[in-house]
CSV table of C-alpha atoms in Angstrom, one decimal:
chain,number,residue,atom,x,y,z
V,347,MET,CA,-0.2,-0.1,0.0
V,348,ASP,CA,1.4,3.6,-0.7
V,349,GLY,CA,2.0,5.5,2.1
V,350,PRO,CA,0.8,9.5,2.8
V,351,ARG,CA,1.9,11.9,0.1
V,352,ILE,CA,2.0,15.4,0.2
V,353,ASP,CA,-0.7,17.2,-1.5
V,354,ARG,CA,0.0,20.0,-3.4
V,355,GLU,CA,-2.8,19.9,-6.7
V,356,GLN,CA,-5.1,17.4,-6.0
V,357,TYR,CA,-7.4,18.5,-3.0
V,358,VAL,CA,-5.7,22.0,-2.7
V,359,LEU,CA,-4.7,24.8,-4.8
V,360,GLY,CA,-1.2,24.2,-5.1
V,361,ASP,CA,1.6,25.2,-2.4
V,362,ALA,CA,0.9,28.1,0.9
V,363,SER,CA,2.8,30.8,-2.0
V,364,HIS,CA,-0.5,29.8,-4.8
V,365,HIS,CA,-3.2,31.2,-1.7
V,366,VAL,CA,-2.8,35.0,-2.6
V,367,GLY,CA,-5.9,35.8,-0.6
V,368,LEU,CA,-6.1,34.9,3.1
V,369,LEU,CA,-8.2,31.6,3.2
V,370,ASN,CA,-9.2,29.5,0.3
V,371,CYS,CA,-13.0,27.6,1.0
V,372,GLU,CA,-15.1,24.7,-1.0
V,373,ARG,CA,-17.5,22.9,-0.7
V,374,ILE,CA,-16.3,18.9,-0.3
V,375,SER,CA,-18.8,18.6,-3.4
V,376,GLU,CA,-16.9,21.0,-5.7
V,377,ARG,CA,-14.0,18.4,-6.0
V,378,SER,CA,-16.4,15.4,-6.1
V,379,HIS,CA,-15.3,14.8,-9.9
V,380,ILE,CA,-11.5,14.6,-8.7
V,381,HIS,CA,-11.6,12.7,-5.6
V,382,GLY,CA,-15.0,10.6,-6.4
V,383,TRP,CA,-16.0,11.2,-2.4
V,384,HIS,CA,-12.6,9.3,-1.7
V,385,VAL,CA,-9.6,11.5,-0.7
V,386,HIS,CA,-6.7,9.3,-0.3
V,387,THR,CA,-4.2,9.8,2.7
V,388,HIS,CA,-2.0,12.8,2.3
V,389,TYR,CA,-0.9,16.0,4.4
V,390,HIS,CA,0.2,19.4,3.5
V,391,ASP,CA,3.2,21.9,3.9
V,392,GLY,CA,2.5,25.6,4.8
V,393,LEU,CA,-1.3,24.7,4.9
V,394,ALA,CA,-3.6,24.1,7.6
V,395,GLN,CA,-7.6,22.8,7.1
V,396,LEU,CA,-10.5,23.4,9.1
V,397,PHE,CA,-13.6,21.1,8.1
V,398,TYR,CA,-17.1,20.6,9.0
V,399,PHE,CA,-19.4,17.9,8.0
V,400,ALA,CA,-23.0,18.9,7.9
V,401,ASP,CA,-24.8,15.1,7.7
V,402,GLY,CA,-23.9,11.6,7.1
V,403,GLU,CA,-21.4,9.8,8.2
V,404,THR,CA,-17.5,9.6,6.9
V,405,LEU,CA,-14.8,7.3,7.3
V,406,GLY,CA,-11.7,9.6,8.5
V,407,HIS,CA,-7.9,8.1,8.2
V,408,LEU,CA,-6.6,10.7,10.7
V,409,ASP,CA,-2.9,10.5,11.5
V,410,TYR,CA,-3.2,6.9,11.1
V,411,GLU,CA,-6.1,6.5,13.5
V,412,GLU,CA,-9.1,5.4,11.2
V,413,MET,CA,-12.6,6.8,13.0
V,414,ARG,CA,-16.2,7.0,12.1
V,415,ILE,CA,-17.2,10.6,11.6
V,416,THR,CA,-20.8,11.1,12.7
V,417,ALA,CA,-22.1,14.4,11.5
V,418,PRO,CA,-22.2,17.3,12.6
V,419,ALA,CA,-18.6,17.5,12.8
V,420,LEU,CA,-15.7,19.4,12.9
V,421,ILE,CA,-12.1,18.3,12.2
V,422,TRP,CA,-8.8,21.0,12.7
V,423,MET,CA,-6.0,19.7,10.4
V,424,PRO,CA,-2.2,21.5,10.9
V,425,GLN,CA,0.3,21.0,8.5
V,426,LEU,CA,2.4,17.8,7.9
V,427,VAL,CA,-0.4,15.9,9.4
V,428,ASN,CA,-1.7,12.9,7.7
V,429,HIS,CA,-5.2,12.8,6.9
V,430,GLY,CA,-7.7,11.4,4.3
V,431,PHE,CA,-11.5,10.8,4.5
V,432,ASP,CA,-14.3,8.0,2.6
V,433,TYR,CA,-17.3,10.7,2.4
V,434,PRO,CA,-20.7,9.5,1.9
V,435,GLU,CA,-21.8,10.2,-1.5
V,436,GLY,CA,-23.6,13.9,-1.7
V,437,ILE,CA,-22.0,15.4,1.8
V,438,CYS,CA,-22.6,18.5,2.4
V,439,GLY,CA,-19.7,19.8,4.1
V,440,TRP,CA,-16.9,22.7,3.6
V,441,VAL,CA,-12.9,22.9,3.9
V,442,VAL,CA,-11.3,26.1,4.9
V,443,THR,CA,-7.8,26.1,4.1
V,444,ILE,CA,-5.4,28.7,5.7
V,445,PRO,CA,-1.5,29.4,4.9
V,446,THR,CA,0.2,28.7,8.3
V,447,ALA,CA,1.7,32.2,7.8
V,448,ASP,CA,-1.5,33.9,8.4
V,449,LEU,CA,-2.3,31.3,11.0
V,450,MET,CA,1.0,32.3,12.7
V,451,ARG,CA,-0.1,35.5,12.6
V,452,ILE,CA,-3.7,35.5,14.0
V,453,SER,CA,-2.5,33.3,16.7
V,454,GLN,CA,-0.4,36.4,18.2
V,455,THR,CA,-3.3,37.9,19.2
V,456,MET,CA,-5.1,34.5,20.2
V,457,PRO,CA,-2.6,33.3,22.2
V,458,TRP,CA,-4.5,30.8,23.7
V,459,ILE,CA,-5.4,28.7,21.0
V,460,ASP,CA,-1.3,28.1,21.1
V,461,PRO,CA,-1.8,24.9,22.9
V,462,TRP,CA,-3.8,22.9,20.3
V,463,LEU,CA,-3.1,24.6,17.3
V,464,SER,CA,-0.3,22.0,15.7
V,465,ARG,CA,-2.0,19.1,16.6
V,466,PRO,CA,-5.2,17.7,14.5
V,467,ALA,CA,-8.6,17.4,16.1
V,468,HIS,CA,-12.0,16.2,15.9
V,469,ILE,CA,-15.1,17.3,17.6
V,470,PHE,CA,-18.4,15.2,16.9
V,471,GLY,CA,-20.9,13.4,18.9
V,472,PRO,CA,-24.5,14.2,20.3
V,473,GLU,CA,-22.7,15.7,23.5
V,474,HIS,CA,-21.3,18.3,21.0
V,475,LEU,CA,-24.1,19.3,18.9
V,476,ALA,CA,-25.0,22.6,20.7
V,477,GLY,CA,-21.3,23.8,20.3
V,478,LEU,CA,-21.2,22.3,16.4
V,479,LEU,CA,-24.8,23.0,14.6
V,480,PRO,CA,-24.2,27.3,14.6
V,481,PHE,CA,-20.8,26.1,12.3
V,482,HIS,CA,-23.1,25.4,9.6
V,483,SER,CA,-24.7,29.1,9.5
V,484,LEU,CA,-20.9,30.4,9.7
V,485,PHE,CA,-19.4,28.0,6.7
V,486,GLU,CA,-22.0,29.6,4.6
V,487,GLU,CA,-21.1,33.1,5.8
V,488,ILE,CA,-17.5,32.3,5.2
V,489,GLU,CA,-18.2,30.7,1.7
V,490,ALA,CA,-20.6,33.9,0.7
V,491,GLU,CA,-17.9,35.9,1.5
V,492,HIS,CA,-14.7,34.1,-0.1
V,493,ALA,CA,-17.0,34.5,-3.2
V,494,HIS,CA,-17.6,38.1,-2.8
V,495,TRP,CA,-14.9,40.3,-3.9
V,496,GLY,CA,-13.9,43.8,-2.8
V,497,GLU,CA,-12.0,45.9,-0.7
V,498,ASP,CA,-13.5,44.7,2.0
V,499,ARG,CA,-12.8,41.0,1.6
V,500,GLY,CA,-9.7,40.2,3.5
V,501,VAL,CA,-10.6,41.8,6.4
V,502,THR,CA,-13.9,40.3,6.6
V,503,LEU,CA,-12.7,36.7,6.2
V,504,GLU,CA,-10.7,36.9,8.9
V,505,ALA,CA,-12.9,38.1,11.2
V,506,LEU,CA,-15.1,35.1,10.4
V,507,PHE,CA,-12.2,32.4,10.5
V,508,ARG,CA,-11.3,34.3,13.8
V,509,ILE,CA,-14.9,33.4,14.9
V,510,ALA,CA,-14.3,30.2,13.8
V,511,LEU,CA,-11.3,29.7,16.0
V,512,VAL,CA,-13.3,30.6,19.1
V,513,ARG,CA,-15.8,28.6,18.6
V,514,LEU,CA,-13.5,25.5,17.6
V,515,HIS,CA,-11.3,26.5,20.9
V,516,ARG,CA,-14.8,26.1,22.9
V,517,CYS,CA,-15.7,22.9,22.0
V,518,LEU,CA,-12.2,21.4,22.5
V,519,GLN,CA,-12.6,23.0,26.1
V,520,ASN,CA,-15.7,21.2,26.1
V,521,ALA,CA,-14.7,17.9,24.7
V,522,LEU,CA,-13.6,15.0,26.9
V,523,PRO,CA,-9.8,14.7,27.2
V,524,SER,CA,-8.9,12.7,23.8
V,525,ARG,CA,-5.8,10.7,23.3
V,526,ALA,CA,-3.2,13.4,22.0
V,527,THR,CA,-1.2,12.5,19.1
V,528,ALA,CA,2.2,13.0,19.4
V,529,LEU,CA,4.2,14.8,16.8
V,530,VAL,CA,7.7,12.5,15.6
V,531,PRO,CA,10.6,15.1,16.5
V,532,HIS,CA,11.3,15.9,12.8
V,533,GLN,CA,7.6,17.4,12.5
V,534,THR,CA,8.4,19.4,15.7
V,535,LEU,CA,11.6,21.0,14.3
V,536,VAL,CA,9.8,21.6,10.8
V,537,ASN,CA,7.2,23.3,12.6
V,538,GLU,CA,9.5,25.7,14.5
V,539,PHE,CA,11.5,26.5,11.5
V,540,ARG,CA,8.2,27.7,9.8
V,541,ALA,CA,7.5,29.6,12.6
V,542,LEU,CA,10.8,31.6,12.4
V,543,VAL,CA,10.3,31.7,8.4
V,544,ASP,CA,7.2,33.5,8.8
V,545,ARG,CA,8.6,35.7,11.3
V,546,ASP,CA,12.0,36.5,9.3
V,547,TYR,CA,10.9,36.1,5.8
V,548,PHE,CA,11.7,39.7,4.6
V,549,LEU,CA,15.4,39.7,6.7
V,550,ASN,CA,17.2,37.6,4.0
V,551,ARG,CA,18.0,34.8,6.5
V,552,SER,CA,20.0,31.7,5.4
V,553,VAL,CA,18.8,28.3,6.3
V,554,GLY,CA,22.6,28.3,8.3
V,555,ASP,CA,21.3,31.3,10.3
V,556,TYR,CA,17.5,29.3,11.3
V,557,ALA,CA,19.7,26.4,11.7
V,558,ALA,CA,21.5,28.1,14.1
V,559,GLU,CA,18.6,29.8,16.1
V,560,LEU,CA,17.1,26.2,16.6
V,561,SER,CA,20.5,24.3,17.7
V,562,VAL,CA,20.6,22.4,15.3
V,563,THR,CA,23.2,21.5,11.8
V,564,SER,CA,22.1,23.1,8.7
V,565,THR,CA,22.3,19.5,7.2
V,566,TYR,CA,20.2,17.9,9.9
V,567,LEU,CA,17.3,21.0,9.3
V,568,THR,CA,17.8,20.7,5.7
V,569,ARG,CA,17.2,16.4,6.4
V,570,CYS,CA,14.5,16.9,8.4
V,571,VAL,CA,12.4,19.5,6.3
V,572,ARG,CA,12.8,17.3,3.1
V,573,LEU,CA,11.7,14.1,5.3
V,574,ALA,CA,8.6,16.0,6.4
V,575,THR,CA,7.7,18.2,2.9
V,576,GLY,CA,10.1,16.5,0.3
V,577,ARG,CA,11.5,19.8,-0.4
V,578,THR,CA,14.5,21.6,0.5
V,579,ALA,CA,14.4,24.4,4.0
V,580,GLY,CA,15.9,27.0,1.0
V,581,ALA,CA,12.5,26.1,-0.7
V,582,ILE,CA,10.7,27.1,2.3
V,583,ILE,CA,11.9,30.4,2.6
V,584,HIS,CA,11.8,31.5,-1.1
V,585,ASP,CA,8.1,29.8,-0.8
V,586,ARG,CA,7.1,32.6,1.8
V,587,LEU,CA,8.8,35.3,0.1
V,588,LEU,CA,6.8,34.3,-2.7
V,589,LEU,CA,3.5,34.5,-1.3
V,590,GLU,CA,4.3,38.0,0.3
V,591,ALA,CA,5.6,39.1,-2.9
V,592,ARG,CA,2.3,38.1,-4.4
V,593,ARG,CA,0.0,39.6,-2.0
V,594,LEU,CA,1.7,42.9,-2.3
V,595,ILE,CA,1.7,42.8,-6.0
V,596,VAL,CA,-2.0,42.0,-6.2
V,597,PHE,CA,-3.4,43.7,-3.2
V,598,THR,CA,-1.4,47.3,-3.2
V,599,ASP,CA,-0.7,49.6,-6.5
V,600,LEU,CA,3.1,49.6,-5.2
V,601,PRO,CA,5.4,49.9,-8.1
V,602,ILE,CA,7.3,46.7,-8.7
V,603,ALA,CA,10.2,48.4,-7.5
V,604,GLN,CA,9.3,49.7,-4.5
V,605,VAL,CA,7.6,45.7,-3.8
V,606,ALA,CA,11.6,44.9,-4.7
V,607,TYR,CA,12.8,46.9,-2.4
V,608,ARG,CA,10.1,46.6,1.1
V,609,LEU,CA,11.0,42.7,0.3
V,610,ASN,CA,14.9,43.7,1.0
V,611,PHE,CA,15.7,43.0,-2.6
V,612,SER,CA,19.1,44.6,-3.4
V,613,THR,CA,17.7,45.7,-7.1
V,614,PRO,CA,14.5,45.5,-8.9
V,615,SER,CA,16.1,43.4,-11.3
V,616,TYR,CA,17.0,40.5,-9.1
V,617,PHE,CA,13.6,40.5,-7.7
V,618,THR,CA,11.8,40.6,-11.4
V,619,ARG,CA,15.0,37.4,-11.8
V,620,PHE,CA,13.6,35.8,-8.6
V,621,PHE,CA,10.0,35.9,-9.0
V,622,THR,CA,9.6,35.1,-13.0
V,623,ALA,CA,11.6,31.8,-11.8
V,624,LEU,CA,9.3,30.7,-8.9
V,625,ALA,CA,6.2,32.1,-9.9
V,626,GLY,CA,6.4,31.3,-14.1
V,627,GLU,CA,5.6,34.7,-15.1
V,628,LYS,CA,6.8,38.4,-14.3
V,629,PRO,CA,5.6,40.6,-11.6
V,630,THR,CA,3.5,42.4,-14.1
V,631,VAL,CA,2.2,39.7,-15.9
V,632,PHE,CA,1.0,38.5,-12.4
V,633,ARG,CA,-0.4,41.5,-11.6
V,634,ASN,CA,-2.2,42.0,-14.9
V,635,ARG,CA,-3.6,38.3,-15.0
V,636,MET,CA,-5.1,38.5,-11.1
V,637,ARG,CA,-6.8,42.0,-11.6
V,638,ALA,CA,-8.4,40.7,-14.4
V,639,ARG,CA,-9.3,37.5,-13.1
V,640,ASN,CA,-10.6,39.7,-10.3
V,641,ARG,CA,-12.8,42.5,-11.9
V,642,GLN,CA,-14.6,39.2,-13.5
V,643,ARG,CA,-16.3,38.0,-10.2
């Protein structure tokens, strides 16, 4: 049997750097033509997900544990944690995907969610019904706002997602203690590395700089990152920088040269080469394409 694999194309839209907006919201049925109601075990790098199942019974494969999940149900899935689902055909449910960079930023003003943020969680069962039912209308609201494009879209989506985190936190407080899922050492190190990258992505720090702060060698850090994500530590750093570049290009009117300097590139031409190599198109082409797409919404 094939083991869990990292997913970048089938179940989510690309890597974290492709999530230019704050979050992505989809109904599970929207990708049924791809997964046929069966999602193979996989994990995400740089992305966390919140699932809400409104009806039916789903067979979940969560971090090597199999369980039958009876709706209504809420599933929190951090990055690098294996998960897969066998959905009942026609299930009503949603999945919200958010880059861990934004999650870490949000958690700075909600420090009480830190104890569970990097661990998977599941809430379902009749004893949690009162806490779970309000999520249905909340996810409908997130879905509607996600389909809307306007200058207030980002702040509204963040407000709604914060409400979801608060409600999830309250559900977890009311839940009976469940068996904790232990993170293997390399996953813990990679999570710590990503948190540092999210903090310092604009400082042009090297892999060696991050390794020194984490009290490991560059070789060991790179080995752990590759084991967890299939990528190099340097690629993770570049991916975070690319995410910020994409956001500045799309959501501000800064000239490309000013975007380059804001991200501490030595010259605009160096930034353009960096962006083109990773994104596959020049910054100006990317800006024009994204804004044309947004006008069509």
